[in-house]
mmCIF file with all atom_site columns, C-alpha atoms in Angstrom:
data_model
loop_
_atom_site.group_PDB
_atom_site.id
_atom_site.type_symbol
_atom_site.label_atom_id
_atom_site.label_alt_id
_atom_site.label_comp_id
_atom_site.label_asym_id
_atom_site.label_entity_id
_atom_site.label_seq_id
_atom_site.pdbx_PDB_ins_code
_atom_site.Cartn_x
_atom_site.Cartn_y
_atom_site.Cartn_z
_atom_site.occupancy
_atom_site.B_iso_or_equiv
_atom_site.pdbx_formal_charge
_atom_site.auth_seq_id
_atom_site.auth_comp_id
_atom_site.auth_asym_id
_atom_site.auth_atom_id
_atom_site.pdbx_PDB_model_num
ATOM 1   C CA . VAL A 1 1   ? -29.586 -13.042 11.699 1.00 87.00 ? 1   VAL A CA 1
ATOM 2   C CA . PRO A 1 2   ? -28.942 -16.920 12.614 1.00 88.00 ? 2   PRO A CA 1
ATOM 3   C CA . THR A 1 3   ? -28.392 -18.206 9.488  1.00 89.00 ? 3   THR A CA 1
ATOM 4   C CA . TYR A 1 4   ? -25.814 -15.590 8.841  1.00 90.00 ? 4   TYR A CA 1
ATOM 5   C CA . LEU A 1 5   ? -23.508 -15.219 11.412 1.00 90.00 ? 5   LEU A CA 1
ATOM 6   C CA . GLU A 1 6   ? -23.919 -19.552 10.579 1.00 86.00 ? 6   GLU A CA 1
ATOM 7   C CA . ALA A 1 7   ? -21.546 -18.777 7.848  1.00 85.00 ? 7   ALA A CA 1
ATOM 8   C CA . PHE A 1 8   ? -18.847 -17.209 10.130 1.00 88.00 ? 8   PHE A CA 1
ATOM 9   C CA . GLY A 1 9   ? -18.964 -20.078 12.893 1.00 85.00 ? 9   GLY A CA 1
ATOM 10  C CA . PHE A 1 10  ? -21.478 -18.175 15.468 1.00 87.00 ? 10  PHE A CA 1
ATOM 11  C CA . LEU A 1 11  ? -24.262 -20.288 16.755 1.00 85.00 ? 11  LEU A CA 1
ATOM 12  C CA . ALA A 1 12  ? -27.377 -18.440 17.614 1.00 87.00 ? 12  ALA A CA 1
ATOM 13  C CA . VAL A 1 13  ? -31.253 -19.557 17.806 1.00 88.00 ? 13  VAL A CA 1
ATOM 14  C CA . ASP A 1 14  ? -32.801 -16.023 16.986 1.00 89.00 ? 14  ASP A CA 1
ATOM 15  C CA . ARG A 1 15  ? -32.267 -12.811 16.925 1.00 90.00 ? 15  ARG A CA 1
ATOM 16  C CA . LYS A 1 16  ? -31.619 -12.014 20.552 1.00 89.00 ? 16  LYS A CA 1
ATOM 17  C CA . THR A 1 17  ? -30.173 -15.692 21.405 1.00 84.00 ? 17  THR A CA 1
ATOM 18  C CA . TRP A 1 18  ? -26.706 -16.985 21.765 1.00 83.00 ? 18  TRP A CA 1
ATOM 19  C CA . ARG A 1 19  ? -27.360 -21.220 20.686 1.00 78.00 ? 19  ARG A CA 1
ATOM 20  C CA . GLN A 1 20  ? -25.090 -23.266 23.926 1.00 69.00 ? 20  GLN A CA 1
ATOM 21  C CA . GLY A 1 21  ? -22.958 -25.982 23.209 1.00 55.00 ? 21  GLY A CA 1
ATOM 22  C CA . ASP A 1 22  ? -23.188 -29.348 24.446 1.00 52.00 ? 22  ASP A CA 1
ATOM 23  C CA . GLY A 1 23  ? -22.718 -29.011 27.551 1.00 48.00 ? 23  GLY A CA 1
ATOM 24  C CA . THR A 1 24  ? -19.445 -27.300 26.105 1.00 55.00 ? 24  THR A CA 1
ATOM 25  C CA . ALA A 1 25  ? -18.852 -24.191 27.516 1.00 59.00 ? 25  ALA A CA 1
ATOM 26  C CA . TRP A 1 26  ? -18.674 -21.278 25.667 1.00 61.00 ? 26  TRP A CA 1
ATOM 27  C CA . SER A 1 27  ? -15.332 -20.273 25.179 1.00 60.00 ? 27  SER A CA 1
ATOM 28  C CA . ASP A 1 28  ? -14.442 -23.449 24.258 1.00 67.00 ? 28  ASP A CA 1
ATOM 29  C CA . TRP A 1 29  ? -16.908 -22.967 21.178 1.00 73.00 ? 29  TRP A CA 1
ATOM 30  C CA . LEU A 1 30  ? -17.581 -19.031 20.035 1.00 80.00 ? 30  LEU A CA 1
ATOM 31  C CA . PRO A 1 31  ? -15.571 -17.451 17.879 1.00 88.00 ? 31  PRO A CA 1
ATOM 32  C CA . LYS A 1 32  ? -12.402 -15.156 18.757 1.00 91.00 ? 32  LYS A CA 1
ATOM 33  C CA . LEU A 1 33  ? -13.281 -12.294 17.444 1.00 94.00 ? 33  LEU A CA 1
ATOM 34  C CA . SER A 1 34  ? -9.581  -9.553  16.987 1.00 95.00 ? 34  SER A CA 1
ATOM 35  C CA . LEU A 1 35  ? -10.181 -6.491  15.735 1.00 97.00 ? 35  LEU A CA 1
ATOM 36  C CA . SER A 1 36  ? -7.478  -3.410  15.200 1.00 95.00 ? 36  SER A CA 1
ATOM 37  C CA . VAL A 1 37  ? -6.415  -0.938  13.818 1.00 95.00 ? 37  VAL A CA 1
ATOM 38  C CA . PRO A 1 38  ? -3.115  -0.162  13.606 1.00 93.00 ? 38  PRO A CA 1
ATOM 39  C CA . SER A 1 39  ? -2.732  2.456   10.598 1.00 91.00 ? 39  SER A CA 1
ATOM 40  C CA . HIS A 1 40  ? -4.326  4.659   8.394  1.00 87.00 ? 40  HIS A CA 1
ATOM 41  C CA . GLN A 1 41  ? -3.498  6.163   4.417  1.00 88.00 ? 41  GLN A CA 1
ATOM 42  C CA . GLU A 1 42  ? -3.502  9.482   2.821  1.00 83.00 ? 42  GLU A CA 1
ATOM 43  C CA . ALA A 1 43  ? -5.888  9.332   0.356  1.00 81.00 ? 43  ALA A CA 1
ATOM 44  C CA . GLY A 1 44  ? -6.738  12.025  -2.005 1.00 80.00 ? 44  GLY A CA 1
ATOM 45  C CA . ALA A 1 45  ? -8.849  14.468  0.151  1.00 82.00 ? 45  ALA A CA 1
ATOM 46  C CA . HIS A 1 46  ? -9.554  11.815  2.347  1.00 83.00 ? 46  HIS A CA 1
ATOM 47  C CA . THR A 1 47  ? -7.816  9.811   5.428  1.00 91.00 ? 47  THR A CA 1
ATOM 48  C CA . TRP A 1 48  ? -9.389  6.472   5.481  1.00 93.00 ? 48  TRP A CA 1
ATOM 49  C CA . TYR A 1 49  ? -8.648  3.741   8.713  1.00 94.00 ? 49  TYR A CA 1
ATOM 50  C CA . ALA A 1 50  ? -7.727  0.628   8.061  1.00 92.00 ? 50  ALA A CA 1
ATOM 51  C CA . ILE A 1 51  ? -9.253  -2.110  10.782 1.00 95.00 ? 51  ILE A CA 1
ATOM 52  C CA . GLU A 1 52  ? -7.806  -4.854  10.747 1.00 95.00 ? 52  GLU A CA 1
ATOM 53  C CA . ALA A 1 53  ? -9.923  -7.904  11.527 1.00 95.00 ? 53  ALA A CA 1
ATOM 54  C CA . SER A 1 54  ? -9.684  -12.242 12.482 1.00 93.00 ? 54  SER A CA 1
ATOM 55  C CA . LEU A 1 55  ? -11.709 -14.812 13.454 1.00 92.00 ? 55  LEU A CA 1
ATOM 56  C CA . GLU A 1 56  ? -10.848 -17.240 14.748 1.00 88.00 ? 56  GLU A CA 1
ATOM 57  C CA . LEU A 1 57  ? -12.238 -21.044 15.440 1.00 81.00 ? 57  LEU A CA 1
ATOM 58  C CA . PRO A 1 58  ? -11.260 -23.129 18.360 1.00 73.00 ? 58  PRO A CA 1
ATOM 59  C CA . PRO A 1 59  ? -10.634 -26.955 17.464 1.00 67.00 ? 59  PRO A CA 1
ATOM 60  C CA . SER A 1 60  ? -13.618 -27.795 19.788 1.00 60.00 ? 60  SER A CA 1
ATOM 61  C CA . HIS A 1 61  ? -16.085 -25.113 17.511 1.00 63.00 ? 61  HIS A CA 1
ATOM 62  C CA . PRO A 1 62  ? -18.349 -27.740 15.493 1.00 61.00 ? 62  PRO A CA 1
ATOM 63  C CA . SER A 1 63  ? -16.677 -26.181 12.287 1.00 60.00 ? 63  SER A CA 1
ATOM 64  C CA . ALA A 1 64  ? -13.281 -26.437 12.187 1.00 56.00 ? 64  ALA A CA 1
ATOM 65  C CA . PRO A 1 65  ? -11.829 -28.956 10.486 1.00 56.00 ? 65  PRO A CA 1
ATOM 66  C CA . SER A 1 66  ? -11.649 -32.990 12.244 1.00 54.00 ? 66  SER A CA 1
ATOM 67  C CA . SER A 1 67  ? -7.691  -33.155 11.031 1.00 49.00 ? 67  SER A CA 1
ATOM 68  C CA . SER A 1 68  ? -6.381  -30.189 13.124 1.00 50.00 ? 68  SER A CA 1
ATOM 69  C CA . SER A 1 69  ? -5.835  -29.338 16.145 1.00 47.00 ? 69  SER A CA 1
ATOM 70  C CA . THR A 1 70  ? -4.916  -25.904 15.902 1.00 50.00 ? 70  THR A CA 1
ATOM 71  C CA . ALA A 1 71  ? -7.751  -23.080 15.078 1.00 54.00 ? 71  ALA A CA 1
ATOM 72  C CA . ALA A 1 72  ? -8.889  -22.045 12.099 1.00 72.00 ? 72  ALA A CA 1
ATOM 73  C CA . SER A 1 73  ? -8.826  -18.372 10.966 1.00 80.00 ? 73  SER A CA 1
ATOM 74  C CA . LEU A 1 74  ? -10.212 -16.042 8.745  1.00 87.00 ? 74  LEU A CA 1
ATOM 75  C CA . LYS A 1 75  ? -8.277  -12.422 8.303  1.00 91.00 ? 75  LYS A CA 1
ATOM 76  C CA . TRP A 1 76  ? -8.880  -9.130  6.466  1.00 92.00 ? 76  TRP A CA 1
ATOM 77  C CA . GLN A 1 77  ? -9.200  -5.902  6.478  1.00 93.00 ? 77  GLN A CA 1
ATOM 78  C CA . ALA A 1 78  ? -12.051 -2.945  5.953  1.00 93.00 ? 78  ALA A CA 1
ATOM 79  C CA . PRO A 1 79  ? -10.582 0.488   5.158  1.00 93.00 ? 79  PRO A CA 1
ATOM 80  C CA . ARG A 1 80  ? -13.447 2.469   6.625  1.00 93.00 ? 80  ARG A CA 1
ATOM 81  C CA . ARG A 1 81  ? -13.417 6.650   6.688  1.00 92.00 ? 81  ARG A CA 1
ATOM 82  C CA . LEU A 1 82  ? -13.883 8.532   10.325 1.00 93.00 ? 82  LEU A CA 1
ATOM 83  C CA . GLY A 1 83  ? -18.044 9.257   9.369  1.00 92.00 ? 83  GLY A CA 1
ATOM 84  C CA . HIS A 1 84  ? -17.978 5.987   8.453  1.00 93.00 ? 84  HIS A CA 1
ATOM 85  C CA . ILE A 1 85  ? -16.916 4.786   12.259 1.00 95.00 ? 85  ILE A CA 1
ATOM 86  C CA . ARG A 1 86  ? -18.760 7.302   13.444 1.00 94.00 ? 86  ARG A CA 1
ATOM 87  C CA . GLN A 1 87  ? -22.349 6.215   11.927 1.00 94.00 ? 87  GLN A CA 1
ATOM 88  C CA . PHE A 1 88  ? -22.013 2.108   13.439 1.00 95.00 ? 88  PHE A CA 1
ATOM 89  C CA . TYR A 1 89  ? -20.309 3.851   16.531 1.00 94.00 ? 89  TYR A CA 1
ATOM 90  C CA . ALA A 1 90  ? -23.706 6.157   17.124 1.00 94.00 ? 90  ALA A CA 1
ATOM 91  C CA . TYR A 1 91  ? -25.668 2.050   16.243 1.00 94.00 ? 91  TYR A CA 1
ATOM 92  C CA . LEU A 1 92  ? -24.159 0.740   18.617 1.00 94.00 ? 92  LEU A CA 1
ATOM 93  C CA . LYS A 1 93  ? -24.691 2.713   21.511 1.00 93.00 ? 93  LYS A CA 1
ATOM 94  C CA . ALA A 1 94  ? -27.717 3.914   20.427 1.00 94.00 ? 94  ALA A CA 1
ATOM 95  C CA . VAL A 1 95  ? -28.750 0.043   21.141 1.00 94.00 ? 95  VAL A CA 1
ATOM 96  C CA . LEU A 1 96  ? -26.877 -0.573  23.754 1.00 94.00 ? 96  LEU A CA 1
ATOM 97  C CA . GLN A 1 97  ? -27.424 2.475   25.182 1.00 93.00 ? 97  GLN A CA 1
ATOM 98  C CA . LYS A 1 98  ? -27.282 1.878   29.082 1.00 91.00 ? 98  LYS A CA 1
ATOM 99  C CA . SER A 1 99  ? -24.394 -1.073  28.543 1.00 93.00 ? 99  SER A CA 1
ATOM 100 C CA . TYR A 1 100 ? -22.489 0.815   26.835 1.00 93.00 ? 100 TYR A CA 1
ATOM 101 C CA . GLY A 1 101 ? -20.678 2.194   29.098 1.00 91.00 ? 101 GLY A CA 1
ATOM 102 C CA . LYS A 1 102 ? -20.090 -1.490  30.926 1.00 90.00 ? 102 LYS A CA 1
ATOM 103 C CA . VAL A 1 103 ? -18.492 -2.610  26.980 1.00 92.00 ? 103 VAL A CA 1
ATOM 104 C CA . PHE A 1 104 ? -16.297 0.509   25.992 1.00 92.00 ? 104 PHE A CA 1
ATOM 105 C CA . VAL A 1 105 ? -13.922 -0.234  28.742 1.00 91.00 ? 105 VAL A CA 1
ATOM 106 C CA . ASP A 1 106 ? -10.462 -0.799  29.426 1.00 85.00 ? 106 ASP A CA 1
ATOM 107 C CA . ALA A 1 107 ? -8.230  -3.479  31.531 1.00 83.00 ? 107 ALA A CA 1
ATOM 108 C CA . ASN A 1 108 ? -8.956  -1.182  34.610 1.00 83.00 ? 108 ASN A CA 1
ATOM 109 C CA . HIS A 1 109 ? -12.688 -0.185  33.753 1.00 85.00 ? 109 HIS A CA 1
ATOM 110 C CA . SER A 1 110 ? -11.601 3.135   32.431 1.00 89.00 ? 110 SER A CA 1
ATOM 111 C CA . LYS A 1 111 ? -14.240 4.875   30.091 1.00 92.00 ? 111 LYS A CA 1
ATOM 112 C CA . VAL A 1 112 ? -12.557 4.194   26.445 1.00 92.00 ? 112 VAL A CA 1
ATOM 113 C CA . GLY A 1 113 ? -13.645 7.421   24.608 1.00 92.00 ? 113 GLY A CA 1
ATOM 114 C CA . PHE A 1 114 ? -14.251 6.975   20.666 1.00 93.00 ? 114 PHE A CA 1
ATOM 115 C CA . ALA A 1 115 ? -12.660 9.761   18.461 1.00 88.00 ? 115 ALA A CA 1
ATOM 116 C CA . LEU A 1 116 ? -12.608 13.006  18.980 1.00 89.00 ? 116 LEU A CA 1
ATOM 117 C CA . ARG A 1 117 ? -14.459 14.500  15.211 1.00 88.00 ? 117 ARG A CA 1
ATOM 118 C CA . GLY A 1 118 ? -11.984 15.937  13.019 1.00 82.00 ? 118 GLY A CA 1
ATOM 119 C CA . GLY A 1 119 ? -9.512  13.423  12.407 1.00 77.00 ? 119 GLY A CA 1
ATOM 120 C CA . VAL A 1 120 ? -7.447  14.878  14.843 1.00 85.00 ? 120 VAL A CA 1
ATOM 121 C CA . PRO A 1 121 ? -3.556  13.467  15.699 1.00 84.00 ? 121 PRO A CA 1
ATOM 122 C CA . GLY A 1 122 ? -4.153  10.836  18.010 1.00 88.00 ? 122 GLY A CA 1
ATOM 123 C CA . THR A 1 123 ? -7.663  9.637   16.109 1.00 92.00 ? 123 THR A CA 1
ATOM 124 C CA . THR A 1 124 ? -6.080  5.382   14.860 1.00 94.00 ? 124 THR A CA 1
ATOM 125 C CA . SER A 1 125 ? -5.147  4.997   18.990 1.00 94.00 ? 125 SER A CA 1
ATOM 126 C CA . ARG A 1 126 ? -8.501  5.982   20.095 1.00 95.00 ? 126 ARG A CA 1
ATOM 127 C CA . LEU A 1 127 ? -9.987  3.954   17.516 1.00 96.00 ? 127 LEU A CA 1
ATOM 128 C CA . HIS A 1 128 ? -7.389  0.635   17.568 1.00 95.00 ? 128 HIS A CA 1
ATOM 129 C CA . ALA A 1 129 ? -9.089  0.894   21.657 1.00 95.00 ? 129 ALA A CA 1
ATOM 130 C CA . TRP A 1 130 ? -12.339 1.456   20.704 1.00 96.00 ? 130 TRP A CA 1
ATOM 131 C CA . PHE A 1 131 ? -12.157 -1.972  18.665 1.00 97.00 ? 131 PHE A CA 1
ATOM 132 C CA . GLY A 1 132 ? -10.324 -3.005  21.338 1.00 95.00 ? 132 GLY A CA 1
ATOM 133 C CA . CYS A 1 133 ? -13.153 -2.460  23.843 1.00 95.00 ? 133 CYS A CA 1
ATOM 134 C CA . LEU A 1 134 ? -15.764 -4.042  20.830 1.00 96.00 ? 134 LEU A CA 1
ATOM 135 C CA . SER A 1 135 ? -13.603 -7.033  20.551 1.00 94.00 ? 135 SER A CA 1
ATOM 136 C CA . ARG A 1 136 ? -13.215 -8.243  23.886 1.00 93.00 ? 136 ARG A CA 1
ATOM 137 C CA . ALA A 1 137 ? -16.624 -7.731  23.968 1.00 92.00 ? 137 ALA A CA 1
ATOM 138 C CA . SER A 1 138 ? -17.442 -10.231 21.118 1.00 91.00 ? 138 SER A CA 1
ATOM 139 C CA . ASN A 1 139 ? -15.041 -12.925 23.335 1.00 89.00 ? 139 ASN A CA 1
ATOM 140 C CA . GLU A 1 140 ? -16.351 -12.667 26.259 1.00 87.00 ? 140 GLU A CA 1
ATOM 141 C CA . GLY A 1 141 ? -20.291 -13.241 25.337 1.00 85.00 ? 141 GLY A CA 1
ATOM 142 C CA . LEU A 1 142 ? -21.598 -9.663  25.988 1.00 88.00 ? 142 LEU A CA 1
ATOM 143 C CA . LEU A 1 143 ? -22.905 -9.360  23.047 1.00 91.00 ? 143 LEU A CA 1
ATOM 144 C CA . ASP A 1 144 ? -25.742 -10.253 21.045 1.00 90.00 ? 144 ASP A CA 1
ATOM 145 C CA . PRO A 1 145 ? -26.368 -12.152 17.372 1.00 91.00 ? 145 PRO A CA 1
ATOM 146 C CA . ASP A 1 146 ? -27.881 -9.054  16.204 1.00 93.00 ? 146 ASP A CA 1
ATOM 147 C CA . LEU A 1 147 ? -24.958 -6.903  16.926 1.00 94.00 ? 147 LEU A CA 1
ATOM 148 C CA . ILE A 1 148 ? -22.407 -8.829  16.090 1.00 94.00 ? 148 ILE A CA 1
ATOM 149 C CA . ALA A 1 149 ? -23.778 -9.599  13.184 1.00 94.00 ? 149 ALA A CA 1
ATOM 150 C CA . GLN A 1 150 ? -24.140 -5.911  12.311 1.00 94.00 ? 150 GLN A CA 1
ATOM 151 C CA . THR A 1 151 ? -20.198 -5.369  12.927 1.00 95.00 ? 151 THR A CA 1
ATOM 152 C CA . LEU A 1 152 ? -19.814 -8.250  10.444 1.00 94.00 ? 152 LEU A CA 1
ATOM 153 C CA . HIS A 1 153 ? -21.965 -6.646  8.262  1.00 93.00 ? 153 HIS A CA 1
ATOM 154 C CA . PHE A 1 154 ? -20.296 -3.444  8.955  1.00 94.00 ? 154 PHE A CA 1
ATOM 155 C CA . LEU A 1 155 ? -16.867 -5.150  8.464  1.00 94.00 ? 155 LEU A CA 1
ATOM 156 C CA . ARG A 1 156 ? -17.820 -6.749  4.955  1.00 92.00 ? 156 ARG A CA 1
ATOM 157 C CA . ALA A 1 157 ? -16.653 -9.865  6.507  1.00 91.00 ? 157 ALA A CA 1
ATOM 158 C CA . PRO A 1 158 ? -15.906 -12.355 3.323  1.00 88.00 ? 158 PRO A CA 1
ATOM 159 C CA . ILE A 1 159 ? -18.428 -15.414 2.769  1.00 74.00 ? 159 ILE A CA 1
ATOM 160 C CA . HIS A 1 160 ? -17.601 -17.388 -0.690 1.00 55.00 ? 160 HIS A CA 1
ATOM 161 C CA . PRO A 1 161 ? -19.852 -20.025 -2.281 1.00 41.00 ? 161 PRO A CA 1
ATOM 162 C CA . PRO A 1 162 ? -21.378 -22.782 -0.548 1.00 38.00 ? 162 PRO A CA 1
ATOM 163 C CA . ARG A 1 163 ? -19.361 -26.233 0.058  1.00 41.00 ? 163 ARG A CA 1
ATOM 164 C CA . ARG A 1 164 ? -20.308 -29.069 -1.370 1.00 37.00 ? 164 ARG A CA 1
ATOM 165 C CA . ASP A 1 165 ? -22.786 -30.276 1.805  1.00 42.00 ? 165 ASP A CA 1
ATOM 166 C CA . GLY A 1 166 ? -24.513 -26.568 0.635  1.00 41.00 ? 166 GLY A CA 1
ATOM 167 C CA . SER A 1 167 ? -23.288 -25.044 3.993  1.00 45.00 ? 167 SER A CA 1
ATOM 168 C CA . ARG A 1 168 ? -21.057 -21.564 4.027  1.00 46.00 ? 168 ARG A CA 1
ATOM 169 C CA . ARG A 1 169 ? -18.174 -21.391 5.402  1.00 48.00 ? 169 ARG A CA 1
ATOM 170 C CA . PRO A 1 170 ? -15.223 -18.442 5.259  1.00 46.00 ? 170 PRO A CA 1
ATOM 171 C CA . SER A 1 171 ? -12.615 -19.961 3.444  1.00 41.00 ? 171 SER A CA 1
ATOM 172 C CA . LEU A 1 172 ? -10.880 -20.941 7.140  1.00 41.00 ? 172 LEU A CA 1
ATOM 173 C CA . GLY A 1 173 ? -7.075  -20.165 7.579  1.00 39.00 ? 173 GLY A CA 1
ATOM 174 C CA . ALA A 1 174 ? -7.246  -17.642 4.577  1.00 38.00 ? 174 ALA A CA 1
ATOM 175 C CA . GLU A 1 175 ? -6.446  -14.059 4.302  1.00 37.00 ? 175 GLU A CA 1
ATOM 176 C CA . LEU A 1 176 ? -8.084  -11.579 2.061  1.00 38.00 ? 176 LEU A CA 1
ATOM 177 C CA . PRO A 1 177 ? -6.060  -8.125  1.550  1.00 38.00 ? 177 PRO A CA 1
ATOM 178 C CA . VAL A 1 178 ? -9.487  -6.506  1.664  1.00 41.00 ? 178 VAL A CA 1
ATOM 179 C CA . GLY A 1 179 ? -13.144 -7.389  2.724  1.00 44.00 ? 179 GLY A CA 1
ATOM 180 C CA . GLY A 1 180 ? -16.242 -6.572  0.457  1.00 43.00 ? 180 GLY A CA 1
ATOM 181 C CA . ASP A 1 181 ? -16.113 -3.074  -0.837 1.00 43.00 ? 181 ASP A CA 1
ATOM 182 C CA . ALA A 1 182 ? -13.492 -1.930  1.297  1.00 39.00 ? 182 ALA A CA 1
ATOM 183 C CA . ALA A 1 183 ? -10.523 -1.217  -1.191 1.00 37.00 ? 183 ALA A CA 1
ATOM 184 C CA . MET A 1 184 ? -8.228  1.044   0.247  1.00 37.00 ? 184 MET A CA 1
ATOM 185 C CA . GLY A 1 185 ? -9.069  4.898   -1.808 1.00 38.00 ? 185 GLY A CA 1
ATOM 186 C CA . ARG A 1 186 ? -12.750 3.504   -3.225 1.00 41.00 ? 186 ARG A CA 1
ATOM 187 C CA . PRO A 1 187 ? -15.210 4.419   -0.405 1.00 38.00 ? 187 PRO A CA 1
ATOM 188 C CA . PRO A 1 188 ? -17.662 1.609   0.648  1.00 39.00 ? 188 PRO A CA 1
ATOM 189 C CA . ALA A 1 189 ? -21.324 1.757   0.039  1.00 37.00 ? 189 ALA A CA 1
ATOM 190 C CA . LYS A 1 190 ? -23.257 5.047   1.142  1.00 36.00 ? 190 LYS A CA 1
ATOM 191 C CA . SER A 1 191 ? -25.594 2.865   3.438  1.00 35.00 ? 191 SER A CA 1
ATOM 192 C CA . LEU A 1 192 ? -23.254 0.862   5.736  1.00 35.00 ? 192 LEU A CA 1
ATOM 193 C CA . LEU A 1 193 ? -25.360 -0.517  7.775  1.00 35.00 ? 193 LEU A CA 1
ATOM 194 C CA . THR A 1 194 ? -29.355 -2.114  7.390  1.00 36.00 ? 194 THR A CA 1
ATOM 195 C CA . PRO A 1 195 ? -31.444 -1.552  10.279 1.00 34.00 ? 195 PRO A CA 1
ATOM 196 C CA . THR A 1 196 ? -32.665 -5.403  10.281 1.00 32.00 ? 196 THR A CA 1
ATOM 197 C CA . PHE A 1 197 ? -31.077 -8.203  9.244  1.00 29.00 ? 197 PHE A CA 1
ATOM 198 C CA . PRO A 1 198 ? -31.582 -11.209 6.668  1.00 34.00 ? 198 PRO A CA 1
ATOM 199 C CA . ALA A 1 199 ? -28.161 -8.319  4.809  1.00 36.00 ? 199 ALA A CA 1
ATOM 200 C CA . PRO A 1 200 ? -28.538 -7.716  1.451  1.00 34.00 ? 200 PRO A CA 1
ATOM 201 C CA . PRO A 1 201 ? -25.948 -9.995  -1.170 1.00 36.00 ? 201 PRO A CA 1
ATOM 202 C CA . LEU A 1 202 ? -22.536 -8.329  -1.001 1.00 33.00 ? 202 LEU A CA 1
ATOM 203 C CA . SER A 1 203 ? -23.044 -8.070  -4.712 1.00 33.00 ? 203 SER A CA 1
ATOM 204 C CA . ALA A 1 204 ? -25.098 -5.346  -3.555 1.00 31.00 ? 204 ALA A CA 1
ATOM 205 C CA . PHE A 1 205 ? -22.604 -3.667  -2.366 1.00 28.00 ? 205 PHE A CA 1
ATOM 206 C CA . GLU A 1 206 ? -19.607 -4.105  -5.401 1.00 30.00 ? 206 GLU A CA 1
ATOM 207 C CA . GLY A 1 207 ? -19.859 -1.607  -8.955 1.00 26.00 ? 207 GLY A CA 1
#
């Protein structure tokens, strides 16, 4: 898990423990995750919900470009069908258990429910609110490294080839149209989640 997460700027000791900065406040170096579902699209007989994802490294982060005073960012899209998202929801709920109700609440501490079955009207807005809670929980340090890794894996966050120094980093500053296998109208792989990491290579989900 730590090796996988480091490619996105998340610094972990193990599956359950974050690496603290050297005297630096958590919020000063933790990558900021943003998730939203602004729209959906019909493709054949299925509805695909357009998950917009982004990661931002604050200037103080060890992996941020030293010559820049602004945050570096990675943006991509991860269209998913409701059934795929529901599988991910069930996984998170099982892992978080009693903590689930503390994570999925709005600014007024009111419960934020998941989308209803059947793709009924209002599904997009409910998913938008649900993913907003998930990203807020990440940014507040409420999720352990394993859950962040599973989230990025579900969204197929793009990983690029190693740089000259041997490290693997997202193409910061680039806007990627889709992440991994999530081309609109093309179903993702049947197995969206692996129970443990390291995750299989991204090539395993292509073709």
